PDB file of C-alpha atoms in Angstrom:
ATOM      1  CA  UNK A   1     -21.079 -24.251  -9.232  1.00 42.00           C
ATOM      2  CA  UNK A   2     -19.099 -24.521  -5.639  1.00 47.00           C
ATOM      3  CA  UNK A   3     -19.482 -20.461  -3.723  1.00 51.00           C
ATOM      4  CA  UNK A   4     -16.443 -18.950  -3.246  1.00 60.00           C
ATOM      5  CA  UNK A   5     -15.938 -16.576  -0.698  1.00 61.00           C
ATOM      6  CA  UNK A   6     -14.576 -14.719  -3.182  1.00 73.00           C
ATOM      7  CA  UNK A   7     -18.476 -13.919  -4.175  1.00 78.00           C
ATOM      8  CA  UNK A   8     -19.925 -12.077  -0.634  1.00 76.00           C
ATOM      9  CA  UNK A   9     -16.496  -9.933  -1.609  1.00 76.00           C
ATOM     10  CA  UNK A  10     -17.439  -9.292  -5.357  1.00 81.00           C
ATOM     11  CA  UNK A  11     -21.479  -8.629  -4.297  1.00 80.00           C
ATOM     12  CA  UNK A  12     -19.497  -5.802  -1.235  1.00 78.00           C
ATOM     13  CA  UNK A  13     -17.098  -4.162  -3.335  1.00 81.00           C
ATOM     14  CA  UNK A  14     -20.452  -3.604  -6.074  1.00 83.00           C
ATOM     15  CA  UNK A  15     -22.208  -2.545  -2.879  1.00 78.00           C
ATOM     16  CA  UNK A  16     -19.020   0.340  -2.712  1.00 74.00           C
ATOM     17  CA  UNK A  17     -18.516  -1.329   0.686  1.00 72.00           C
ATOM     18  CA  UNK A  18     -15.014  -1.758   1.775  1.00 62.00           C
ATOM     19  CA  UNK A  19     -12.969  -4.351   4.242  1.00 58.00           C
ATOM     20  CA  UNK A  20     -13.252  -2.136   6.865  1.00 51.00           C
ATOM     21  CA  UNK A  21     -16.235   0.228   6.374  1.00 54.00           C
ATOM     22  CA  UNK A  22     -16.099   4.370   7.773  1.00 49.00           C
ATOM     23  CA  UNK A  23     -19.689   5.081   6.280  1.00 59.00           C
ATOM     24  CA  UNK A  24     -22.323   4.692   7.549  1.00 59.00           C
ATOM     25  CA  UNK A  25     -25.489   2.272   5.675  1.00 65.00           C
ATOM     26  CA  UNK A  26     -28.280   3.255   6.169  1.00 73.00           C
ATOM     27  CA  UNK A  27     -31.233   1.536   6.709  1.00 77.00           C
ATOM     28  CA  UNK A  28     -32.478   0.921   2.861  1.00 83.00           C
ATOM     29  CA  UNK A  29     -28.521   0.016   2.324  1.00 80.00           C
ATOM     30  CA  UNK A  30     -28.097  -2.453   4.368  1.00 80.00           C
ATOM     31  CA  UNK A  31     -31.242  -4.480   3.665  1.00 87.00           C
ATOM     32  CA  UNK A  32     -30.274  -4.140  -0.001  1.00 88.00           C
ATOM     33  CA  UNK A  33     -26.448  -5.816   0.962  1.00 84.00           C
ATOM     34  CA  UNK A  34     -28.928  -7.285   3.476  1.00 88.00           C
ATOM     35  CA  UNK A  35     -30.973  -9.606   1.310  1.00 92.00           C
ATOM     36  CA  UNK A  36     -27.886 -10.091  -1.280  1.00 89.00           C
ATOM     37  CA  UNK A  37     -25.612 -11.427   0.888  1.00 87.00           C
ATOM     38  CA  UNK A  38     -29.157 -13.622   1.051  1.00 90.00           C
ATOM     39  CA  UNK A  39     -28.990 -15.356  -2.493  1.00 90.00           C
ATOM     40  CA  UNK A  40     -25.468 -15.279  -1.974  1.00 87.00           C
ATOM     41  CA  UNK A  41     -26.069 -18.091   0.559  1.00 86.00           C
ATOM     42  CA  UNK A  42     -28.907 -19.977  -1.063  1.00 87.00           C
ATOM     43  CA  UNK A  43     -25.730 -21.359  -3.783  1.00 84.00           C
ATOM     44  CA  UNK A  44     -23.415 -23.060  -1.507  1.00 80.00           C
ATOM     45  CA  UNK A  45     -24.275 -26.991  -1.807  1.00 78.00           C
ATOM     46  CA  UNK A  46     -24.909 -28.732   1.380  1.00 79.00           C
ATOM     47  CA  UNK A  47     -21.930 -29.427   3.654  1.00 79.00           C
ATOM     48  CA  UNK A  48     -20.136 -25.582   2.785  1.00 81.00           C
ATOM     49  CA  UNK A  49     -19.523 -23.374   5.373  1.00 82.00           C
ATOM     50  CA  UNK A  50     -21.010 -19.998   4.838  1.00 81.00           C
ATOM     51  CA  UNK A  51     -21.138 -17.848   7.257  1.00 80.00           C
ATOM     52  CA  UNK A  52     -21.454 -13.547   7.612  1.00 81.00           C
ATOM     53  CA  UNK A  53     -22.171 -11.238  10.668  1.00 80.00           C
ATOM     54  CA  UNK A  54     -23.151  -7.607  10.651  1.00 79.00           C
ATOM     55  CA  UNK A  55     -22.534  -6.062  13.386  1.00 78.00           C
ATOM     56  CA  UNK A  56     -23.546  -1.827  13.372  1.00 75.00           C
ATOM     57  CA  UNK A  57     -20.715   0.153  15.796  1.00 78.00           C
ATOM     58  CA  UNK A  58     -20.128   3.909  15.643  1.00 77.00           C
ATOM     59  CA  UNK A  59     -17.796   5.167  14.276  1.00 76.00           C
ATOM     60  CA  UNK A  60     -16.389   5.636  17.884  1.00 84.00           C
ATOM     61  CA  UNK A  61     -16.176   2.138  18.198  1.00 84.00           C
ATOM     62  CA  UNK A  62     -14.595   1.620  15.530  1.00 77.00           C
ATOM     63  CA  UNK A  63     -12.201   4.557  16.568  1.00 82.00           C
ATOM     64  CA  UNK A  64     -11.441   2.669  20.330  1.00 87.00           C
ATOM     65  CA  UNK A  65     -10.486  -0.763  19.288  1.00 82.00           C
ATOM     66  CA  UNK A  66      -7.407  -3.038  19.216  1.00 83.00           C
ATOM     67  CA  UNK A  67      -5.752  -4.398  16.958  1.00 79.00           C
ATOM     68  CA  UNK A  68      -3.452  -7.214  18.348  1.00 79.00           C
ATOM     69  CA  UNK A  69      -0.900  -9.220  15.798  1.00 77.00           C
ATOM     70  CA  UNK A  70      -1.183  -8.536  12.185  1.00 68.00           C
ATOM     71  CA  UNK A  71      -3.152  -5.405  10.613  1.00 61.00           C
ATOM     72  CA  UNK A  72      -6.172  -5.860   8.800  1.00 56.00           C
ATOM     73  CA  UNK A  73      -4.954  -5.962   5.538  1.00 56.00           C
ATOM     74  CA  UNK A  74      -3.672  -9.219   5.442  1.00 52.00           C
ATOM     75  CA  UNK A  75      -4.297 -10.949   2.218  1.00 52.00           C
ATOM     76  CA  UNK A  76      -5.014 -13.890   2.412  1.00 51.00           C
ATOM     77  CA  UNK A  77      -7.545 -13.492   5.402  1.00 50.00           C
ATOM     78  CA  UNK A  78     -11.136 -15.444   5.840  1.00 52.00           C
ATOM     79  CA  UNK A  79     -12.443 -12.891   6.827  1.00 51.00           C
ATOM     80  CA  UNK A  80     -14.539 -10.712   5.249  1.00 52.00           C
ATOM     81  CA  UNK A  81     -15.883  -6.953   7.206  1.00 50.00           C
TER      82      UNK A  81
END
């Protein structure tokens, strides 16, 4: 089975997350998401690239973001938030 980017997107969607996440994750939910993504990463074959970065930020920090160029809703983007 070839790991596809949609595997991560579908997993996050099942957990109620979106590309831009506005709600807070409690510690238990964060650990559940982390474990699920680790399981998905184990499916990759040698040489396949897989990188997920979880960065906790406050709502205030998110509101202060600076977007240059296209909006975050760009469907062909390869970044999952």
